[in-house]
Amino acid sequence: MSAVDARAGARSADTVGAGDRPPPRRRRPRHLREYLLFLAFIVPNFFFVIVFAYWPVIYNAYLSLTSWNMLAPVKEFVGLTNYTDLLTDGDFLGTLRITVIFVLGIVLGSMVLGLAIAVLLNEKLIGRGFVRTMAFAPHILSGAAIGTIWLFIFDPNYGLLRPIFGVVGLASPNWMTSSKWALPGLIIVYLWKNMGFIATVYLAGLQNVPRDLYEAAAIDGSGPWHTFRKITFPMLSPVTFFLVITTTIGTFQAFDIIALMTGGGPGNSTTILSWFIYQQAFKAFDAGHAAAAAMLMFVVLIIITALQARFLERKVHYR
Amino acid sequence: MTTSTVDSPARRSSRGGRVLRYVLLVVVACVVLGPIYWLVTSALKPTADIYTYPPTWIPNPLHLRWSNFADAWHAAPFGRFFLNSLIVTAIGTVGEMLCATLCAYAFAFLRFPFKKVLFGVLLGAMMVPGHVTLLPNYLTISDLGWINTYQGLIFPGLGSVFATFLLRQHMMTLPGEVLDAAKVDGAGHLRTMFRVVLPLSRPMLITAGVITLVAKWNDFIWPLIVTNSTNMRTVPIGLLFLKTQEGYNNWGAIMAATVLVIVPVLVVFFFAQRQIVAGLTQGATKG
């Protein structure tokens, strides 16, 4: 390989300043063949990615500047009206508020639970491998199935939670039919779905913490909580940041469990941004407002991703 | 059980601490498994055992109601839903893996100007959230007249970023000598790919393939909007259909249908557990 490169380099050096003399014949076709092969190999993938991921962004941005009911032949250009409509609309601001609660609740909750489980599973306990595997499983189950299971668990009369609440003498609330309990209920379901995945990633991180740090701490007489705060948690910070970002992005796009369990209700109590976009587009056929809301979501997610990039950069400098 | 090795601070803790840890482990196991246990037992309980309080924790093995499954199967055209899901998952996975493998090979082994920039462009697509592409893709597929068709269900999912990334990263780690040896043999790139690179990439192909497969089987929002006739629905949409159809009146049948939906994924998971976990946690540990 390197010999070939060297020869190619020598050739190009030869041809420098050779005026318009044609370049050596025998090397060019080989490069050309490799370039063509490269293009042939990436074209299928790039075709689908461009048509179904990049083009939609442009199209969606355009739609967000129009007023269109998805049937009329003409899309009326309205400038930024859709955005100003949304940002002054009480319902939409309510949606944003619910989205923030939903995302914060799920991200913070599943991070804390996931880390706690990871610390526990990092101990040499009998059966921990089994628990780790089982805890991961919900991450790959269909959201529709998870939603259905929990709908029954939340059933106030015959669900699994009634006897559990009964232990402390409480009645299981009407989870999914009460606008007060539906959002916390959904958050619980997502915690259950996420925590095993987060625990698994944290576990890999924990096993990468150098052992001599713990030994040094032990010699210094540091207690478990102190060691965790001063050594374990700081050493895990890159993992924590990665998980916060990916969980946040994933949670913003939560959909299937909501579709099964609440459909955004009761009232608007569980209408998060992703559900709002779906409603506007495919129930209200209001393409403009749906597209504008989607653009807002995109911008928020880009900002969050950019934060991650900056953080990682700082991390590298720090090292 | 050696206590002399210190591998975490908690190892030095007391016997009481160990008991506490096992108690916590059992609690975690119950929280994780409880819903699954509830699902499976409810799917087998006779109706009277479902609508009772306190609940029947352990269904009587002599009176399992297998006909819950038959009820579910007849309440909605689940045979058709499964067929649709199988077709969409199988063709979609093979198609996406083909795109991903070719693309990964090109980025790992072929020369091209501005290759890194192109790879960055590909990775950038990962940042586009599904809800931004939803409406435009629906309009594209609708303009093609592909609503309620397998093409409409499959095509928008064929582009691959994550699987391409996983495969390319893996291919970059293959020892150069193996490839050089293939070159000396005069093997062309197609032969090198099929004879050398793909066999050596088998573990990663399985990882990427299984992750793709599971994602396609579980996909919800795209099949929901790109189909509207019952006979083109996939299995996860079938659950929504069943719920609307049966309401809350027949939990046995609904739970049975849910079991049918998750069993294929669980079977795949238990066979390919290591690969799935490794693939899905890759970004974190390498990031």
Coordinates of C-alpha atoms in Angstrom, one line a residue:
Chain A
M1 CA 0.0 0.0 0.0
S2 CA 2.6 2.5 1.1
A3 CA 4.9 1.6 -1.8
V4 CA 2.0 2.4 -4.2
D5 CA 1.4 5.7 -2.5
A6 CA 5.1 6.5 -2.7
R7 CA 5.2 5.8 -6.4
A8 CA 2.0 7.8 -6.9
G9 CA 3.7 10.7 -5.0
A10 CA 6.8 10.4 -7.2
R11 CA 4.7 10.6 -10.3
S12 CA 2.8 13.6 -9.3
A13 CA 6.1 15.3 -8.3
D14 CA 7.3 14.5 -11.8
T15 CA 4.3 16.0 -13.4
V16 CA 4.5 19.3 -11.5
G17 CA 5.3 22.1 -13.8
A18 CA 5.1 19.7 -16.8
G19 CA 2.8 22.2 -18.5
D20 CA -0.1 20.7 -20.5
R21 CA 1.6 17.5 -21.2
P22 CA -0.9 14.7 -20.5
P23 CA -0.4 13.0 -17.2
P24 CA 0.9 9.5 -17.2
R25 CA -1.6 7.2 -18.7
R26 CA -1.4 4.1 -16.6
R27 CA -2.1 5.5 -13.1
R28 CA -5.0 7.6 -13.7
P29 CA -7.5 5.0 -14.8
R30 CA -6.8 3.0 -11.7
H31 CA -7.6 6.0 -9.4
L32 CA -10.6 6.7 -11.5
R33 CA -11.8 3.2 -11.1
E34 CA -11.4 3.4 -7.4
Y35 CA -13.3 6.7 -7.3
L36 CA -16.1 5.3 -9.4
L37 CA -16.3 2.2 -7.2
F38 CA -16.5 4.5 -4.1
L39 CA -19.3 6.4 -5.7
A40 CA -21.1 3.3 -6.7
F41 CA -20.9 1.9 -3.2
I42 CA -22.1 5.0 -1.4
V43 CA -24.8 6.1 -3.9
P44 CA -27.6 3.8 -2.6
N45 CA -27.1 4.9 1.0
F46 CA -26.7 8.6 0.2
F47 CA -29.7 8.5 -2.1
F48 CA -32.0 7.4 0.7
V49 CA -30.4 9.6 3.3
I50 CA -30.6 12.7 1.1
V51 CA -34.2 12.0 -0.1
F52 CA -35.6 11.0 3.3
A53 CA -33.5 12.9 5.8
Y54 CA -31.9 16.0 4.3
W55 CA -34.4 17.0 1.7
P56 CA -37.3 16.8 4.3
V57 CA -35.4 19.4 6.4
I58 CA -35.5 21.9 3.6
Y59 CA -39.0 21.0 2.6
N60 CA -40.2 21.3 6.2
A61 CA -38.5 24.7 6.6
Y62 CA -40.4 25.8 3.5
L63 CA -43.7 24.4 4.7
S64 CA -43.2 26.2 8.0
L65 CA -43.4 29.5 6.0
T66 CA -46.7 28.6 4.4
S67 CA -50.3 28.2 5.2
W68 CA -51.6 24.9 3.7
N69 CA -54.3 22.4 4.6
M70 CA -52.6 19.6 2.7
L71 CA -55.4 19.4 0.1
A72 CA -55.4 22.8 -1.6
P73 CA -53.3 23.0 -4.7
V74 CA -51.6 26.2 -3.6
K75 CA -49.5 26.8 -0.5
E76 CA -49.9 30.4 0.6
F77 CA -46.7 32.0 1.7
V78 CA -47.1 33.6 5.1
G79 CA -43.6 34.4 6.2
L80 CA -43.0 33.8 9.9
T81 CA -46.7 34.0 10.9
N82 CA -46.8 30.4 11.9
Y83 CA -44.0 30.9 14.3
T84 CA -45.5 34.0 15.9
D85 CA -48.8 32.2 16.0
L86 CA -47.3 29.3 17.9
L87 CA -45.3 31.4 20.3
T88 CA -48.3 33.5 21.3
D89 CA -50.7 30.6 21.5
G90 CA -51.6 29.5 25.0
D91 CA -52.1 25.9 24.0
F92 CA -48.7 25.7 22.4
L93 CA -47.0 27.4 25.3
G94 CA -48.8 24.8 27.5
T95 CA -47.4 22.1 25.3
L96 CA -43.9 23.5 25.7
R97 CA -44.4 23.6 29.5
I98 CA -45.6 20.0 29.5
T99 CA -42.7 19.0 27.3
V100 CA -40.1 20.5 29.7
I101 CA -41.7 18.7 32.7
F102 CA -41.8 15.5 30.7
V103 CA -38.2 15.7 29.5
L104 CA -36.7 16.8 32.7
G105 CA -38.7 14.2 34.7
I106 CA -37.6 11.4 32.5
V107 CA -34.0 12.4 31.9
L108 CA -33.3 13.2 35.6
G109 CA -35.2 10.3 36.9
S110 CA -33.8 7.7 34.6
M111 CA -30.2 9.0 35.1
V112 CA -30.5 8.8 38.9
L113 CA -32.1 5.3 38.8
G114 CA -29.8 4.1 36.1
L115 CA -26.7 5.2 38.0
A116 CA -28.0 3.7 41.2
I117 CA -28.7 0.4 39.5
A118 CA -25.3 0.4 37.8
V119 CA -23.5 1.0 41.2
L120 CA -25.5 -1.9 42.6
L121 CA -24.7 -4.2 39.7
N122 CA -21.1 -3.3 39.9
E123 CA -20.9 -5.2 43.1
K124 CA -20.0 -8.9 42.9
L125 CA -23.6 -10.1 43.7
I126 CA -25.0 -13.5 42.7
G127 CA -27.6 -13.0 40.0
R128 CA -26.4 -9.6 38.9
G129 CA -25.9 -10.7 35.3
F130 CA -29.4 -11.9 35.1
V131 CA -30.8 -8.7 36.5
R132 CA -28.6 -6.6 34.2
T133 CA -29.9 -8.5 31.1
M134 CA -33.5 -8.3 32.3
A135 CA -33.2 -4.6 33.0
F136 CA -31.9 -3.9 29.6
A137 CA -34.7 -5.8 27.8
P138 CA -37.4 -3.0 28.0
H139 CA -35.1 -0.8 26.0
I140 CA -35.6 -2.9 22.9
L141 CA -39.3 -3.7 23.4
S142 CA -41.9 -2.1 21.2
G143 CA -43.3 1.1 22.8
A144 CA -46.7 0.0 21.7
A145 CA -46.4 -3.2 23.7
I146 CA -45.0 -1.4 26.7
G147 CA -47.8 1.2 26.6
T148 CA -50.4 -1.6 26.5
I149 CA -48.8 -3.5 29.4
W150 CA -48.7 -0.4 31.6
L151 CA -52.2 0.6 30.6
F152 CA -53.4 -2.5 32.4
I153 CA -50.9 -2.1 35.3
F154 CA -52.4 1.4 35.8
D155 CA -56.0 0.2 35.7
P156 CA -57.4 1.5 39.0
N157 CA -59.5 -1.6 39.7
Y158 CA -57.7 -4.6 38.3
G159 CA -54.2 -3.3 37.7
L160 CA -50.9 -4.4 39.3
L161 CA -50.6 -1.0 41.1
R162 CA -53.8 -1.4 43.1
P163 CA -52.4 -4.0 45.5
I164 CA -49.1 -2.1 45.7
F165 CA -50.8 1.1 46.7
G166 CA -53.1 -1.0 48.9
V167 CA -50.0 -2.0 51.0
V168 CA -49.7 1.6 52.2
G169 CA -53.5 2.0 52.4
L170 CA -53.9 4.2 49.3
A171 CA -56.1 3.8 46.3
S172 CA -54.4 3.6 43.0
P173 CA -55.4 6.8 41.1
N174 CA -57.2 6.9 37.9
W175 CA -53.9 7.2 36.2
M176 CA -54.6 7.6 32.5
T177 CA -58.0 9.2 32.8
S178 CA -57.0 12.0 35.2
S179 CA -55.2 15.1 33.9
K180 CA -53.3 15.2 37.1
W181 CA -51.9 11.7 37.1
A182 CA -51.5 10.9 33.3
L183 CA -48.2 12.8 32.9
P184 CA -46.5 11.3 36.0
G185 CA -47.8 8.0 34.9
L186 CA -46.2 8.3 31.5
I187 CA -43.0 9.5 33.1
I188 CA -43.0 6.3 35.3
V189 CA -43.4 4.1 32.2
Y190 CA -40.4 5.8 30.4
L191 CA -38.3 5.5 33.6
W192 CA -39.0 1.8 33.5
K193 CA -38.1 1.6 29.8
N194 CA -34.9 3.7 30.1
M195 CA -33.2 2.9 33.4
G196 CA -31.8 -0.5 32.4
F197 CA -30.1 0.9 29.3
I198 CA -28.7 3.8 31.3
A199 CA -27.5 1.3 33.9
T200 CA -25.8 -0.8 31.3
V201 CA -23.9 2.1 29.8
Y202 CA -22.9 3.4 33.3
L203 CA -21.8 -0.1 34.2
A204 CA -19.3 -0.1 31.3
G205 CA -18.1 3.3 32.5
L206 CA -17.7 2.1 36.1
Q207 CA -15.6 -0.8 35.0
N208 CA -13.3 1.7 33.3
V209 CA -12.5 3.6 36.5
P210 CA -8.9 2.8 37.4
R211 CA -8.8 0.6 40.4
D212 CA -5.8 2.3 42.0
L213 CA -8.0 5.4 42.5
Y214 CA -10.2 3.4 44.8
E215 CA -7.2 1.9 46.5
A216 CA -5.8 5.3 47.2
A217 CA -9.1 6.5 48.5
A218 CA -9.3 3.4 50.8
I219 CA -5.9 4.2 52.2
D220 CA -7.0 7.7 52.9
G221 CA -9.9 6.3 54.8
S222 CA -12.5 7.8 52.5
G223 CA -16.1 6.6 53.1
P224 CA -18.2 5.0 50.3
W225 CA -20.3 8.2 49.8
H226 CA -17.3 10.4 49.8
T227 CA -15.5 8.1 47.4
F228 CA -18.5 8.1 45.1
R229 CA -18.7 11.9 45.1
K230 CA -15.0 12.6 44.7
I231 CA -13.9 9.8 42.4
T232 CA -16.6 7.7 40.8
F233 CA -19.0 10.5 39.7
P234 CA -16.3 12.8 38.3
M235 CA -14.7 9.9 36.4
L236 CA -18.1 9.1 34.9
S237 CA -18.8 12.6 33.7
P238 CA -18.2 11.9 30.0
V239 CA -20.6 9.0 30.2
T240 CA -23.1 11.1 32.1
F241 CA -23.0 13.8 29.5
F242 CA -23.4 11.4 26.6
L243 CA -26.4 9.8 28.3
V244 CA -28.1 13.1 29.2
I245 CA -27.8 14.2 25.6
T246 CA -29.0 11.0 24.0
T247 CA -31.8 10.5 26.5
T248 CA -32.9 14.1 26.1
I249 CA -33.0 13.8 22.3
G250 CA -34.9 10.4 22.5
T251 CA -37.4 11.8 25.0
F252 CA -38.2 14.8 22.9
Q253 CA -39.3 12.3 20.2
A254 CA -41.3 10.1 22.5
F255 CA -44.4 9.0 20.7
D256 CA -45.5 5.4 20.7
I257 CA -46.2 4.9 24.4
I258 CA -48.1 8.2 24.5
A259 CA -50.2 7.1 21.5
L260 CA -51.1 3.9 23.2
M261 CA -51.7 5.2 26.7
T262 CA -53.1 8.8 26.5
G263 CA -53.3 10.1 23.0
G264 CA -52.1 13.4 24.4
G265 CA -55.0 13.6 26.9
P266 CA -56.9 13.8 29.0
G267 CA -57.5 17.3 27.7
N268 CA -54.0 18.4 26.6
S269 CA -52.4 17.2 29.8
T270 CA -49.9 14.9 28.0
T271 CA -49.6 16.7 24.7
I272 CA -45.8 17.1 24.4
L273 CA -44.2 18.7 21.4
S274 CA -43.9 15.5 19.4
W275 CA -47.6 14.7 19.8
F276 CA -48.5 18.3 19.0
I277 CA -46.7 18.1 15.7
Y278 CA -48.4 14.8 14.8
Q279 CA -51.8 16.3 15.8
Q280 CA -51.3 19.4 13.7
A281 CA -50.1 17.5 10.7
F282 CA -52.3 14.4 10.6
K283 CA -55.4 15.3 12.6
A284 CA -55.8 19.0 12.0
F285 CA -54.1 18.9 8.5
D286 CA -52.4 22.2 9.3
A287 CA -49.1 21.7 7.6
G288 CA -47.7 25.1 8.3
H289 CA -48.0 25.1 12.0
A290 CA -46.9 21.4 12.2
A291 CA -43.8 22.3 10.2
A292 CA -43.1 25.4 12.3
A293 CA -43.4 23.3 15.5
A294 CA -41.1 20.7 14.1
M295 CA -38.5 23.3 13.2
L296 CA -38.6 24.6 16.7
M297 CA -37.9 21.1 18.0
F298 CA -35.1 20.7 15.5
V299 CA -33.5 24.0 16.7
V300 CA -33.7 22.9 20.4
L301 CA -32.1 19.6 19.6
I302 CA -29.3 21.2 17.6
I303 CA -28.6 23.5 20.5
I304 CA -28.5 20.5 22.9
T305 CA -26.1 18.7 20.5
A306 CA -23.9 21.7 20.1
L307 CA -23.6 21.9 23.9
Q308 CA -22.5 18.3 23.9
A309 CA -19.8 19.1 21.3
R310 CA -18.5 22.0 23.3
F311 CA -18.5 20.0 26.5
L312 CA -16.5 17.2 24.9
E313 CA -14.0 19.7 23.5
R314 CA -13.5 21.1 26.9
K315 CA -13.1 17.6 28.2
V316 CA -10.3 16.9 25.8
H317 CA -8.5 20.1 26.7
Y318 CA -8.9 19.3 30.4
R319 CA -7.1 16.0 29.8
Chain B
M1 CA -15.3 -15.3 47.9
T2 CA -12.1 -13.5 48.6
T3 CA -12.2 -10.4 50.7
S4 CA -8.6 -9.4 50.2
T5 CA -9.0 -7.8 46.8
V6 CA -10.3 -4.3 46.9
D7 CA -12.2 -3.8 43.6
S8 CA -14.6 -1.1 44.8
P9 CA -15.0 0.8 48.1
A10 CA -18.1 -1.1 49.1
R11 CA -16.3 -4.4 49.2
R12 CA -15.0 -3.5 52.6
S13 CA -18.4 -3.1 53.9
S14 CA -20.1 -5.2 56.6
R15 CA -22.3 -8.3 56.4
G16 CA -25.4 -6.1 56.9
G17 CA -24.3 -4.0 53.9
R18 CA -24.3 -7.2 51.8
V19 CA -27.7 -8.2 52.9
L20 CA -29.0 -4.7 52.1
R21 CA -27.4 -5.0 48.6
Y22 CA -29.2 -8.3 48.0
V23 CA -32.5 -6.8 49.1
L24 CA -31.9 -3.9 46.7
L25 CA -31.1 -6.4 43.9
V26 CA -34.3 -8.2 44.5
V27 CA -36.2 -4.9 44.5
V28 CA -34.7 -4.0 41.1
A29 CA -35.4 -7.5 39.8
C30 CA -39.1 -7.1 40.9
V31 CA -39.5 -3.7 39.3
V32 CA -37.9 -4.8 36.1
L33 CA -39.7 -8.2 35.9
G34 CA -43.0 -7.3 37.6
P35 CA -44.6 -5.8 34.5
I36 CA -43.4 -8.7 32.3
Y37 CA -44.7 -11.2 34.8
W38 CA -48.0 -9.4 35.0
L39 CA -48.2 -9.4 31.2
V40 CA -47.5 -13.1 30.7
T41 CA -49.7 -14.3 33.6
S42 CA -52.6 -12.0 32.6
A43 CA -52.4 -13.3 29.0
L44 CA -53.1 -16.8 30.4
K45 CA -55.6 -16.0 33.1
P46 CA -59.3 -16.9 32.8
T47 CA -61.5 -13.8 32.6
A48 CA -62.7 -14.2 36.2
D49 CA -59.1 -14.2 37.5
I50 CA -58.4 -11.0 35.7
Y51 CA -61.4 -9.0 37.0
T52 CA -60.9 -9.8 40.6
Y53 CA -59.3 -8.1 43.7
P54 CA -57.0 -9.0 45.3
P55 CA -55.4 -10.2 42.1
T56 CA -54.5 -13.8 41.4
W57 CA -50.7 -13.7 41.7
I58 CA -50.1 -17.2 40.4
P59 CA -52.6 -18.4 37.8
N60 CA -53.8 -22.0 38.3
P61 CA -51.7 -24.0 35.9
L62 CA -54.6 -26.4 35.3
H63 CA -57.0 -23.6 34.3
L64 CA -54.9 -21.5 31.9
R65 CA -57.0 -19.8 29.3
W66 CA -55.1 -20.3 26.1
S67 CA -58.1 -19.1 24.2
N68 CA -57.1 -15.5 25.1
F69 CA -54.6 -15.8 22.2
A70 CA -57.3 -17.1 19.9
D71 CA -59.6 -14.2 21.0
A72 CA -56.8 -11.7 20.2
W73 CA -56.1 -13.3 16.9
H74 CA -59.7 -13.0 15.9
A75 CA -60.5 -9.6 17.3
A76 CA -58.2 -8.0 14.8
P77 CA -56.6 -9.4 11.6
F78 CA -53.4 -10.3 13.4
G79 CA -52.3 -12.8 10.8
R80 CA -52.2 -10.1 8.3
F81 CA -50.5 -7.7 10.7
F82 CA -47.8 -10.3 11.3
L83 CA -47.4 -10.9 7.6
N84 CA -47.0 -7.1 7.0
S85 CA -44.5 -6.7 9.8
L86 CA -42.5 -9.7 8.6
I87 CA -42.3 -8.4 5.0
V88 CA -41.5 -4.8 6.1
T89 CA -38.9 -6.0 8.7
A90 CA -37.2 -8.6 6.5
I91 CA -36.9 -6.5 3.3
G92 CA -36.2 -3.3 5.2
T93 CA -33.4 -4.9 7.2
V94 CA -31.8 -6.6 4.2
G95 CA -32.0 -3.4 2.2
E96 CA -30.7 -1.2 4.9
M97 CA -27.8 -3.6 5.7
L98 CA -26.9 -3.7 2.0
C99 CA -26.7 0.1 1.8
A100 CA -24.8 0.2 5.1
T101 CA -22.3 -2.5 4.2
L102 CA -21.4 -1.1 0.8
C103 CA -21.1 2.4 2.1
A104 CA -19.1 1.3 5.1
Y105 CA -16.7 -0.6 2.9
A106 CA -16.2 2.4 0.6
F107 CA -15.5 4.7 3.5
A108 CA -13.1 2.2 5.2
F109 CA -11.1 1.0 2.2
L110 CA -11.5 3.1 -1.0
R111 CA -9.8 6.4 -1.8
F112 CA -11.9 9.4 -2.6
P113 CA -11.3 13.2 -2.4
F114 CA -13.0 14.8 0.6
K115 CA -14.0 11.4 2.0
K116 CA -14.0 12.7 5.6
V117 CA -16.3 15.5 4.7
L118 CA -18.7 13.1 3.0
F119 CA -18.7 10.9 6.1
G120 CA -19.5 13.9 8.2
V121 CA -22.4 14.7 5.9
L122 CA -23.7 11.2 6.4
L123 CA -23.3 11.3 10.2
G124 CA -25.1 14.7 10.2
A125 CA -28.3 13.0 9.2
M126 CA -28.4 11.4 12.7
M127 CA -29.2 14.9 14.1
V128 CA -32.4 15.2 12.1
P129 CA -35.2 14.2 14.4
G130 CA -37.9 12.0 13.0
H131 CA -40.6 14.5 13.6
V132 CA -39.0 17.0 11.2
T133 CA -39.0 14.4 8.4
L134 CA -42.4 13.0 9.1
L135 CA -44.6 15.4 7.2
P136 CA -42.3 15.9 4.2
N137 CA -41.7 12.2 3.8
Y138 CA -45.5 11.6 4.0
L139 CA -46.0 14.1 1.2
T140 CA -43.2 12.5 -0.9
I141 CA -44.6 9.0 -0.5
S142 CA -48.1 10.3 -1.1
D143 CA -47.0 12.1 -4.3
L144 CA -45.6 8.7 -5.4
G145 CA -48.9 7.1 -4.8
W146 CA -47.4 4.8 -2.2
I147 CA -49.7 5.3 0.7
N148 CA -50.8 1.8 1.9
T149 CA -48.0 0.0 0.1
Y150 CA -45.0 -2.0 1.2
Q151 CA -42.8 0.4 -0.8
G152 CA -44.2 3.3 1.2
L153 CA -43.5 1.5 4.5
I154 CA -40.0 0.3 3.5
F155 CA -38.3 3.0 1.4
P156 CA -37.9 5.9 3.8
G157 CA -36.1 3.6 6.2
L158 CA -33.5 2.2 3.9
G159 CA -30.9 4.9 4.4
S160 CA -28.5 4.0 7.1
V161 CA -26.4 6.1 9.4
F162 CA -25.9 4.2 12.6
A163 CA -25.3 0.8 11.1
T164 CA -22.9 2.3 8.5
F165 CA -21.1 4.0 11.3
L166 CA -20.8 0.8 13.4
L167 CA -19.6 -1.2 10.4
R168 CA -17.1 1.4 9.2
Q169 CA -15.6 1.7 12.6
H170 CA -15.2 -2.0 12.8
M171 CA -13.7 -2.4 9.3
M172 CA -11.1 0.3 10.2
T173 CA -9.8 -2.0 12.9
L174 CA -9.2 -5.0 10.6
P175 CA -5.5 -5.8 10.2
G176 CA -4.1 -4.2 7.1
E177 CA -1.9 -7.3 6.3
V178 CA -5.0 -9.4 5.6
L179 CA -6.2 -6.9 3.0
D180 CA -2.8 -6.4 1.5
A181 CA -2.5 -10.2 1.1
A182 CA -5.8 -10.2 -0.7
K183 CA -4.4 -7.4 -3.0
V184 CA -1.3 -9.4 -3.8
D185 CA -3.6 -12.2 -4.9
G186 CA -5.0 -9.8 -7.3
A187 CA -8.4 -9.9 -5.7
G188 CA -10.7 -7.1 -6.8
H189 CA -12.5 -5.0 -4.2
L190 CA -15.7 -7.0 -4.7
R191 CA -13.9 -10.2 -4.0
T192 CA -11.9 -8.7 -1.1
M193 CA -15.2 -7.5 0.4
F194 CA -17.0 -10.8 0.2
R195 CA -14.0 -13.2 0.8
V196 CA -12.1 -11.2 3.4
V197 CA -13.8 -8.2 4.9
L198 CA -17.3 -9.5 5.4
P199 CA -16.3 -12.8 7.0
L200 CA -14.1 -10.8 9.4
S201 CA -16.9 -8.4 10.1
R202 CA -19.4 -11.0 11.0
P203 CA -19.8 -10.0 14.7
M204 CA -20.5 -6.4 13.8
L205 CA -22.8 -7.4 10.9
I206 CA -24.8 -9.4 13.4
T207 CA -24.9 -6.5 15.9
A208 CA -25.9 -3.9 13.3
G209 CA -28.4 -6.3 11.7
V210 CA -30.1 -7.2 14.9
I211 CA -30.4 -3.6 16.0
T212 CA -31.8 -2.7 12.6
L213 CA -34.2 -5.6 12.7
V214 CA -35.6 -4.7 16.2
A215 CA -36.0 -1.1 15.3
K216 CA -38.0 -1.9 12.2
W217 CA -40.2 -4.5 14.0
N218 CA -41.0 -1.9 16.7
D219 CA -41.4 1.1 14.3
F220 CA -44.6 2.9 15.2
I221 CA -45.1 6.4 13.9
W222 CA -44.2 5.9 10.3
P223 CA -46.5 2.8 9.7
L224 CA -49.2 4.7 11.6
I225 CA -49.2 7.6 9.2
V226 CA -48.3 5.9 5.9
T227 CA -51.0 3.3 6.1
N228 CA -54.7 3.8 6.8
S229 CA -56.3 0.6 5.6
T230 CA -56.5 -2.2 8.1
N231 CA -54.9 -4.8 5.9
M232 CA -51.7 -2.8 5.5
R233 CA -51.1 -2.2 9.3
T234 CA -48.2 -3.7 11.1
V235 CA -48.2 -5.4 14.4
P236 CA -47.5 -2.5 16.8
I237 CA -50.3 -0.5 15.1
G238 CA -52.4 -3.7 15.5
L239 CA -52.1 -3.2 19.3
L240 CA -53.5 0.3 19.0
F241 CA -56.3 -1.1 16.7
L242 CA -57.1 -3.8 19.2
K243 CA -57.2 -1.4 22.1
T244 CA -59.7 0.9 20.3
Q245 CA -61.7 -2.1 19.3
E246 CA -61.8 -4.0 22.6
G247 CA -61.6 -1.0 24.9
Y248 CA -60.8 -2.0 28.5
N249 CA -63.2 -4.9 28.4
N250 CA -61.0 -7.8 27.5
W251 CA -57.6 -7.4 29.1
G252 CA -56.9 -11.2 28.7
A253 CA -57.0 -10.9 24.9
I254 CA -55.1 -7.6 24.8
M255 CA -52.3 -9.0 27.0
A256 CA -52.2 -12.1 24.8
A257 CA -51.8 -9.9 21.7
T258 CA -49.0 -8.0 23.5
V259 CA -47.2 -11.2 24.3
L260 CA -47.3 -12.1 20.6
V261 CA -45.8 -8.8 19.7
I262 CA -42.9 -8.9 22.1
V263 CA -42.0 -12.6 21.9
P264 CA -40.1 -12.4 18.5
V265 CA -38.1 -9.5 19.9
L266 CA -37.4 -11.2 23.2
V267 CA -36.2 -14.4 21.3
V268 CA -33.9 -12.3 19.2
F269 CA -32.7 -10.5 22.3
F270 CA -31.8 -13.6 24.2
F271 CA -29.9 -15.1 21.3
A272 CA -28.0 -11.9 20.4
Q273 CA -28.0 -10.2 23.8
R274 CA -24.3 -9.5 23.9
Q275 CA -24.2 -8.1 20.4
I276 CA -27.2 -5.8 20.9
V277 CA -25.9 -4.4 24.2
A278 CA -22.4 -3.9 22.7
G279 CA -23.8 -2.1 19.7
L280 CA -26.2 0.1 21.5
T281 CA -23.8 1.1 24.1
Q282 CA -20.9 1.7 21.6
G283 CA -21.4 5.4 21.2
A284 CA -21.1 5.9 24.9
T285 CA -17.9 4.1 25.7
K286 CA -16.1 5.2 22.5
G287 CA -17.5 8.7 22.7

